[in-house]
Amino acid sequence: MAEYAEQEIIEGCLKKDRIYEEYLYKRYYGMFLTICMRYAKDVQNAKQLLNDGFVRIFMSISKFRGEGSFEGWMRKIMVNTCLEYLKSSEFKKAAQTIHKEVMEEKDGLVAYNDAVSNIDANELIAMLQSLPTVTRTVFNLFAFEGYTHNEIAALLKMSTGTSHWHVHHARSILQQLIMKRNEWYERK
Amino acid sequence: MSANEFDRRVAEKLNEAVFTYDPGDWEYLTAQLDAARRKKRAILFAYTLPGVAASVAILILCTLFFSKKEVPVIAQHTANKKTTSPTPAPISLSDTTNDHTSPNATVVTHNSLPTPVLFANTKHKTKTIVANDGHTPTDTTVYNSAVPAENVVVKDRKEVVLPPICTGLPWKPELMPEPEKKKIHINVAGGINYGTLNTGYALGATVDRKLGKKLGIEVTVAYINNSSTTAMAPGNNSTPPYNMAGHPQNSTNVSYTTSPLNYLQFAPVAGYDIFKKVTVAAGADVQRLLQENDATIVYKDKTVIAPTLDMGVLLKTDYAVNNRLKGGVSYRIGANNLFTSSNYINRSYMQVQLKYRLH
């Protein structure tokens, strides 16, 4: 596959040149599919979100002013596409549930940190996808996108306490899943 | 910090995920992208179309408006034909040679088109197209072909058949504005007066006519009644004696008679529509005293003359309540002493008036 400079790709996409569009798609396919996998429930859903995100990117590429990185701009569009998809009525209803209690961090989290290193990435994605939608979304935004609790609260129209709760809830479930996975391998 | 470490390790692990590129996904995306672009174009088109359509409509309307002096002739003609003959009479062609035409000329039998009709045939034969007597056309090539305009002759005949050039115009005759008829309206009018020697009522008729879009004239003929009576100075033999209680006659040494001053009004005024429903008007107001001679009357302890022909200026404003009913207020300024130094009384009064259009 021919290598193109970023500016060349952008100009090609602005001209709606399929060669450059396909090149851009191939180049960021894996990275953006990973993002979508974190938000989606399954692979099909993630691929649908990926394509929706790319359609948005191609349709609005003329709005990219060159301020900041092109990758960051595309990544933001991709995350927003995922968030908009998740903002269904079910999501809104769940997001409005107020969780005031803050879970205590369990002892021995360091052990789980080590366990994460031994897990396959696909297994971890499967674990993430098993999280409840709102919890998964909040955890994604907080742990991977770098959003603060205040920003998440404003974005998803929930309290910061609820955002805290979802992050802790996600960690808790992931730890339990990791523990069960390790137990299963030990038995095996 | 361990929690953040957990998140970081999860993120790192997730980034290790490798997804093999699936060309099917790209195919799916291209289909999606094409659909999205088509939709965007359709939306753009949908937004711009009304604007373009409106511009074209305005352009057409402007063209029609500025060329309306020529168009109504044909439009009127077509419209008349439509009303008199719902189904156009068929045209029969005959190859009879016309004595009044040159060779290669087409004779259009037509009596109401003001200008020669610019259509003819390519066969360059002399043909007479006549309004029919119930026969179907034998040769219709005349409609779709062309002959030099100078070869076309219009011949008078009573029955008229419009050639397709008239009916195939891009505009519709019914879209053409009807020329505004300058109608004469006849109204009955009545009002109440209040003013110098004139508190009473008025009853009459007005005739108005539009001179332009906003300009018009109105002539009022009315009977002006005075409910109050006026003290007559001695010597007014023509007026019958009246006995009025509370009249200032007792305060003077002269013996008075009293009589109402009734007039016949004739007031031509010119009006201008300042708003759609509001008209202002001004004009002359000539009133004839309904007695033979000038009346010498006492007014504010002075003896003055009420002339038989009372001159004044009328200022009025009308409001159209609906198509037939109008309400108005007018003010009459007496102008008897405008050109003479005679001791005439200037009768000024205000009138509240209602008008109802009969015709």
XYZ file of C-alpha atoms in Angstrom:
547
model
C 0.000 0.000 0.000
C 1.337 3.380 -0.968
C 2.249 5.770 1.811
C 0.683 9.185 1.781
C 1.420 12.202 3.911
C -1.347 13.345 6.193
C -1.907 16.596 4.298
C -2.099 14.670 1.048
C -4.713 12.354 2.516
C -6.769 15.279 3.758
C -6.644 17.006 0.379
C -7.543 13.761 -1.365
C -10.484 13.235 0.943
C -11.596 16.809 0.360
C -11.718 15.966 -3.350
C -13.743 12.868 -2.466
C -11.063 10.688 -3.965
C -11.876 7.087 -3.086
C -8.201 6.065 -3.072
C -7.360 8.495 -0.278
C -10.574 7.762 1.564
C -9.828 4.037 1.545
C -6.260 4.680 2.620
C -7.430 6.734 5.580
C -9.962 4.079 6.483
C -7.381 1.293 6.398
C -4.857 3.312 8.343
C -7.140 4.045 11.273
C -9.340 0.960 11.063
C -7.711 -0.905 13.970
C -7.329 2.096 16.238
C -10.863 3.300 15.863
C -12.388 -0.149 15.937
C -10.752 -0.616 19.341
C -12.440 2.542 20.549
C -15.761 1.408 19.172
C -15.321 -2.041 20.708
C -14.984 -0.456 24.103
C -18.303 1.332 23.747
C -20.236 -1.252 21.777
C -21.781 -4.448 22.973
C -20.340 -6.636 20.245
C -18.175 -6.594 17.132
C -21.028 -5.969 14.724
C -22.225 -3.067 16.751
C -18.680 -1.726 16.955
C -18.199 -1.972 13.190
C -21.457 -0.140 12.643
C -20.268 2.632 14.953
C -16.899 2.680 13.187
C -18.489 3.178 9.785
C -20.884 5.794 11.122
C -17.905 7.632 12.554
C -15.984 7.450 9.290
C -18.970 8.728 7.325
C -19.002 11.709 9.649
C -15.286 12.213 9.222
C -15.494 12.176 5.427
C -18.567 14.380 5.338
C -17.099 16.991 7.640
C -13.440 16.836 6.720
C -13.699 20.320 5.218
C -14.325 21.589 8.752
C -10.900 20.445 9.913
C -8.880 23.646 10.193
C -5.556 22.089 10.939
C -5.695 23.182 14.573
C -4.437 20.231 16.614
C -3.730 16.805 15.268
C -5.856 15.239 12.564
C -5.880 11.968 14.471
C -7.177 13.701 17.597
C -9.904 15.390 15.573
C -10.983 12.073 14.056
C -10.811 10.334 17.425
C -13.119 12.933 18.927
C -15.631 12.417 16.129
C -15.452 8.685 16.661
C -16.036 8.950 20.422
C -18.896 11.388 19.883
C -20.460 8.992 17.397
C -20.298 6.223 19.984
C -21.712 8.460 22.685
C -24.578 9.632 20.516
C -25.424 6.068 19.692
C -25.424 5.162 23.349
C -27.595 8.084 24.301
C -30.714 6.098 23.721
C -33.728 6.442 25.958
C -32.565 3.411 27.900
C -29.189 5.007 28.396
C -30.711 8.286 29.564
C -32.966 6.509 32.013
C -30.072 4.545 33.444
C -27.840 7.605 33.584
C -30.377 9.444 35.696
C -30.168 6.840 38.435
C -28.352 8.503 41.295
C -25.669 6.529 43.051
C -24.376 8.440 46.021
C -22.370 5.828 47.767
C -18.726 5.652 46.869
C -17.341 2.183 46.771
C -14.224 1.485 48.715
C -11.300 0.282 46.725
C -10.676 -3.320 47.404
C -7.406 -4.425 48.869
C -5.003 -6.183 46.641
C -5.728 -4.101 43.547
C -2.075 -4.308 42.710
C -2.577 -8.008 42.228
C -5.279 -7.274 39.674
C -2.927 -4.838 37.966
C -0.521 -7.674 37.416
C -3.316 -9.943 36.286
C -4.340 -7.437 33.612
C -0.951 -7.740 32.055
C -1.462 -11.461 31.581
C -4.870 -11.162 29.929
C -5.335 -11.171 26.200
C -6.593 -7.856 24.779
C -9.608 -9.505 23.203
C -10.524 -11.081 26.529
C -10.325 -7.689 28.160
C -12.539 -6.176 25.459
C -15.057 -8.947 26.029
C -15.000 -8.158 29.756
C -15.545 -4.466 29.035
C -18.441 -5.257 26.741
C -20.080 -7.250 29.478
C -20.319 -4.122 31.651
C -23.659 -2.318 31.840
C -23.930 0.321 29.105
C -23.734 3.402 31.310
C -20.996 1.972 33.471
C -19.003 0.988 30.400
C -19.436 4.417 28.861
C -18.446 6.315 31.982
C -15.452 4.058 32.510
C -14.388 4.506 28.878
C -14.585 8.253 29.113
C -12.789 8.407 32.440
C -10.117 5.742 32.012
C -9.347 5.948 28.281
C -10.481 9.336 26.985
C -9.220 11.338 29.948
C -12.487 13.028 30.818
C -12.899 14.286 34.378
C -15.943 13.361 36.457
C -17.299 16.871 36.074
C -17.001 16.651 32.286
C -18.636 13.225 32.242
C -21.409 14.471 34.472
C -22.065 17.395 32.154
C -21.831 15.252 29.030
C -24.054 12.450 30.184
C -26.321 14.656 32.317
C -25.641 12.927 35.603
C -24.150 13.955 38.900
C -20.416 13.703 39.519
C -21.184 11.255 42.332
C -22.942 8.991 39.864
C -19.975 9.247 37.527
C -17.693 8.251 40.406
C -19.939 5.358 41.223
C -19.933 4.041 37.655
C -16.136 4.138 37.444
C -15.802 2.227 40.682
C -18.537 -0.137 39.630
C -16.718 -0.835 36.361
C -13.456 -1.513 38.145
C -15.178 -3.791 40.591
C -16.844 -5.850 37.881
C -13.658 -6.041 35.837
C -11.728 -7.235 38.882
C -14.326 -9.889 39.560
C -14.190 -11.026 35.966
C -10.412 -11.133 36.013
C -10.522 -13.180 39.230
C -13.026 -15.631 37.739
C -10.969 -15.877 34.574
C -7.800 -16.629 36.559
C -9.634 -19.233 38.674
C -10.886 -20.890 35.496
C -7.390 -21.066 34.042
C -6.010 -22.403 37.342
C -8.631 -25.158 37.387
C -7.850 -25.942 33.800
C -2.962 5.580 42.670
C -3.452 1.880 42.261
C -6.835 2.488 40.718
C -5.299 4.764 38.107
C -2.641 2.171 37.513
C -5.350 -0.422 36.916
C -7.041 1.864 34.385
C -3.732 2.574 32.662
C -2.911 -1.110 32.343
C -6.353 -1.873 30.984
C -5.927 0.906 28.421
C -2.514 -0.358 27.416
C -3.800 -3.883 27.068
C -6.724 -2.695 24.949
C -4.352 -0.879 22.620
C -2.624 -4.168 21.980
C -5.747 -5.461 20.359
C -5.301 -6.193 16.683
C -8.178 -6.207 14.291
C -7.631 -7.490 10.815
C -8.872 -5.226 8.100
C -12.040 -6.436 6.495
C -12.575 -5.181 2.906
C -16.283 -5.874 3.358
C -16.391 -3.094 5.916
C -14.968 -0.681 3.363
C -17.557 -1.748 0.786
C -20.252 -1.174 3.341
C -18.781 2.218 4.180
C -18.675 3.346 0.536
C -22.353 2.500 0.186
C -23.083 4.425 3.378
C -20.970 7.340 2.217
C -22.671 7.538 -1.166
C -26.053 7.500 0.497
C -24.998 10.242 2.910
C -23.666 12.401 0.068
C -26.825 11.917 -1.956
C -28.852 12.875 1.072
C -26.734 15.973 1.606
C -27.186 16.999 -2.017
C -30.917 16.391 -1.723
C -31.076 18.512 1.404
C -29.083 21.277 -0.269
C -31.359 21.037 -3.268
C -34.438 21.102 -1.058
C -33.180 24.226 0.647
C -32.131 26.023 -2.513
C -35.072 24.962 -4.686
C -37.672 27.190 -2.978
C -35.313 30.129 -3.303
C -34.695 29.462 -6.978
C -38.390 28.848 -7.599
C -39.292 32.078 -5.823
C -36.726 34.003 -7.862
C -38.071 32.561 -11.102
C -41.634 33.301 -10.040
C -40.712 36.885 -9.195
C -38.934 37.210 -12.518
C -41.966 35.905 -14.389
C -44.330 38.128 -12.437
C -42.128 41.144 -13.085
C -42.009 40.303 -16.780
C -45.762 39.949 -16.900
C -46.276 43.097 -14.877
C -44.063 45.249 -17.059
C -45.466 43.850 -20.258
C -49.100 43.859 -19.176
C -50.020 46.644 -21.595
C -49.508 44.288 -24.497
C -50.500 41.015 -22.970
C -54.124 41.592 -21.926
C -55.230 41.946 -25.550
C -54.464 38.328 -26.204
C -55.312 37.271 -22.689
C -58.696 38.882 -22.859
C -59.224 37.378 -26.229
C -58.349 33.900 -25.039
C -60.402 34.270 -21.912
C -63.416 35.378 -23.878
C -63.057 32.493 -26.209
C -62.831 30.093 -23.327
C -66.007 31.327 -21.761
C -68.011 31.385 -24.934
C -66.769 28.129 -26.349
C -65.564 25.566 -23.837
C -64.461 23.172 -26.550
C -62.559 24.890 -29.297
C -64.204 24.594 -32.637
C -62.243 22.474 -35.014
C -60.589 24.097 -37.947
C -61.086 23.035 -41.457
C -58.654 23.789 -44.142
C -59.451 24.271 -47.711
C -57.114 24.748 -50.567
C -59.131 27.520 -52.087
C -57.030 30.241 -53.529
C -57.619 33.615 -52.080
C -57.713 36.533 -54.435
C -56.382 38.979 -51.907
C -53.235 37.136 -51.087
C -49.991 36.635 -52.790
C -48.710 33.180 -53.638
C -47.314 31.242 -50.738
C -49.476 33.159 -48.324
C -51.649 31.671 -45.644
C -54.923 33.372 -44.930
C -56.057 33.249 -41.357
C -59.717 33.944 -41.027
C -59.940 35.852 -37.876
C -61.731 38.890 -36.746
C -60.639 39.651 -33.247
C -56.908 39.269 -33.175
C -55.493 42.740 -33.443
C -52.247 41.660 -34.998
C -51.399 39.172 -37.699
C -50.967 35.688 -36.405
C -47.478 34.459 -36.964
C -48.008 30.913 -37.975
C -48.391 29.267 -41.318
C -47.252 26.232 -43.219
C -44.131 25.041 -44.860
C -45.918 23.970 -47.968
C -46.114 27.604 -48.996
C -49.575 27.171 -50.346
C -52.306 29.732 -50.174
C -54.792 28.331 -47.725
C -57.733 29.736 -45.936
C -58.107 28.647 -42.378
C -61.685 29.203 -41.476
C -63.620 28.587 -38.355
C -65.444 25.568 -38.829
C -68.681 24.339 -39.498
C -68.263 21.014 -37.782
C -65.671 19.383 -39.963
C -62.452 17.951 -38.756
C -59.247 19.440 -40.054
C -57.947 17.886 -43.172
C -54.446 19.252 -42.838
C -52.944 20.112 -39.514
C -49.446 20.839 -40.681
C -50.146 24.534 -40.404
C -49.882 24.386 -36.666
C -46.397 23.031 -36.426
C -44.662 24.789 -39.215
C -43.615 28.285 -40.014
C -43.956 30.719 -42.871
C -42.529 34.216 -43.130
C -44.713 36.638 -41.227
C -45.136 38.913 -44.205
C -47.010 36.172 -46.038
C -49.667 35.917 -43.377
C -52.835 37.828 -43.994
C -55.659 38.313 -41.559
C -59.088 38.248 -43.056
C -62.238 39.334 -41.271
C -64.788 36.767 -40.368
C -67.282 36.604 -37.540
C -66.467 33.260 -36.055
C -63.117 33.129 -34.354
C -60.854 30.223 -33.734
C -57.739 30.873 -31.760
C -54.602 29.504 -33.282
C -52.401 27.435 -30.994
C -49.912 30.259 -30.775
C -52.428 32.045 -28.547
C -53.346 29.125 -26.372
C -49.826 27.787 -26.082
C -48.427 30.801 -24.306
C -46.385 30.155 -21.182
C -48.709 32.183 -18.991
C -52.311 31.482 -18.245
C -54.899 34.074 -19.126
C -56.499 33.801 -15.711
C -53.240 34.931 -14.131
C -53.416 38.236 -15.905
C -54.744 41.016 -13.720
C -58.089 42.306 -14.819
C -57.889 45.971 -15.660
C -59.502 47.810 -12.809
C -62.847 49.193 -13.785
C -63.421 52.714 -12.692
C -66.796 52.138 -11.149
C -69.112 54.815 -9.944
C -70.470 54.070 -6.499
C -73.681 55.478 -5.184
C -74.067 55.741 -1.432
C -76.654 56.914 1.010
C -75.234 58.990 3.782
C -76.410 60.367 7.058
C -74.764 62.219 9.863
C -75.033 64.426 12.886
C -73.762 67.985 12.830
C -72.499 70.098 15.652
C -71.347 73.657 15.230
C -72.265 77.235 14.500
C -75.998 77.389 13.915
C -75.938 73.880 12.562
C -76.569 71.372 15.276
C -78.839 68.842 13.634
C -78.660 66.110 11.128
C -77.799 65.606 7.499
C -79.285 63.137 5.069
C -78.283 62.632 1.511
C -76.503 60.697 -1.129
C -72.970 60.597 -2.369
C -71.509 59.508 -5.640
C -67.876 58.531 -5.795
C -65.566 57.435 -8.527
C -61.977 56.245 -8.505
C -59.638 58.261 -10.673
C -56.568 56.255 -9.920
C -55.264 53.644 -7.561
C -55.544 55.964 -4.575
C -57.195 59.062 -5.899
C -60.916 59.557 -6.220
C -63.663 62.135 -6.267
C -66.909 62.259 -4.346
C -69.923 64.470 -4.710
C -72.390 64.811 -1.881
C -75.900 66.084 -2.194
C -77.621 66.321 1.164
C -80.273 68.011 3.165
C -78.853 69.830 6.191
C -81.303 70.197 9.006
C -81.021 72.407 12.031
C -82.754 71.128 15.093
C -82.241 74.474 16.801
C -83.993 77.577 15.643
C -82.447 80.894 14.891
C -83.643 84.309 15.879
C -84.678 86.260 12.833
C -84.283 90.001 12.772
C -87.395 92.049 11.850
C -88.010 92.322 8.186
C -87.746 88.653 7.469
C -91.200 88.444 6.124
C -90.653 85.238 4.357
C -90.158 83.225 7.528
C -93.126 82.219 9.644
C -93.109 83.331 13.259
C -91.934 80.904 15.878
C -92.189 80.941 19.616
C -89.067 79.683 21.250
C -88.715 79.399 25.007
C -85.413 80.393 26.506
C -84.210 82.140 23.386
C -82.078 85.299 23.780
C -84.826 87.346 22.116
C -85.911 88.474 25.560
C -82.580 90.092 26.208
C -82.885 92.496 23.320
C -85.288 95.256 22.614
C -86.019 94.110 19.128
C -88.868 91.741 18.500
C -87.608 88.583 16.879
C -89.050 85.729 15.038
C -87.328 82.364 14.977
C -86.835 79.883 12.246
C -84.514 76.893 11.551
C -81.922 77.380 8.845
C -82.122 74.384 6.586
C -79.856 73.905 3.598
C -79.371 71.787 0.548
C -75.737 70.796 0.346
C -73.632 70.188 -2.730
C -70.069 69.199 -1.885
C -67.594 67.964 -4.473
C -64.403 66.719 -2.833
C -61.226 64.985 -3.944
C -60.072 62.050 -1.851
C -56.839 60.208 -1.372
C -56.410 56.782 0.245
C -53.687 57.263 2.832
C -54.156 53.700 4.037
C -56.014 50.747 2.679
C -59.146 51.699 4.581
C -58.600 55.336 5.381
C -59.309 58.158 2.983
C -58.798 61.849 3.446
C -60.630 64.301 1.271
C -60.992 68.017 0.785
C -63.155 70.163 -1.405
C -65.791 72.818 -1.739
C -69.042 72.861 0.129
C -71.819 74.913 -1.372
C -75.093 75.040 0.486
C -78.355 76.630 -0.600
C -80.544 78.084 2.090
C -83.993 76.652 1.732
C -85.770 79.989 1.562
C -86.041 82.585 -1.089
C -83.948 85.431 0.320
C -80.950 85.938 2.560
C -81.892 85.608 6.203
C -80.900 88.322 8.618
C -80.263 86.669 11.905
C -79.033 87.526 15.334
C -75.920 85.684 16.328
C -74.020 86.448 19.504
C -76.036 89.674 19.852
C -75.034 90.766 16.384
C -77.113 90.999 13.305
C -75.580 88.985 10.533
C -76.726 87.674 7.205
C -77.119 84.049 6.306
C -76.810 84.100 2.538
C -78.951 81.890 0.355
C -75.786 80.532 -1.229
C -73.500 79.576 1.617
C -69.904 78.853 0.682
C -67.458 76.726 2.599
C -64.556 74.345 2.557
C -65.017 70.717 3.531
C -62.320 68.543 5.079
C -63.160 64.950 5.747
C -61.768 61.563 6.565
C -63.444 58.214 5.970
C -62.811 54.772 7.354
C -64.055 51.767 5.418
C -65.636 49.412 7.928
C -66.266 46.917 5.168
C -66.860 46.964 1.442
C -70.138 48.802 1.787
C -70.112 50.674 5.061
C -67.973 53.691 5.751
C -67.735 55.901 8.786
C -66.299 59.354 8.669
C -65.770 62.684 10.309
C -65.880 65.932 8.378
C -65.347 69.517 9.259
C -66.892 72.377 7.339
C -65.270 75.786 7.441
C -67.528 78.634 6.475
C -65.993 80.861 3.826
C -68.674 83.387 3.023
C -66.469 86.377 3.764
C -63.459 85.090 1.940
C -63.796 87.340 -1.080
C -66.263 89.944 0.135
C -66.411 92.157 3.152
C -70.110 91.551 3.635
C -71.503 90.806 7.000
C -72.153 87.166 6.249
C -72.065 84.508 8.872
C -69.499 81.764 8.475
C -71.158 78.515 9.332
C -68.606 76.018 10.570
C -69.507 72.659 11.957
C -68.316 69.134 12.472
C -70.189 66.155 11.153
C -70.039 62.507 12.087
C -71.178 60.545 9.102
C -72.082 57.034 8.031
C -72.227 55.979 4.404
C -73.695 52.855 2.904
C -72.945 51.879 -0.632
C -75.991 50.970 -2.650
C -74.236 50.343 -5.936
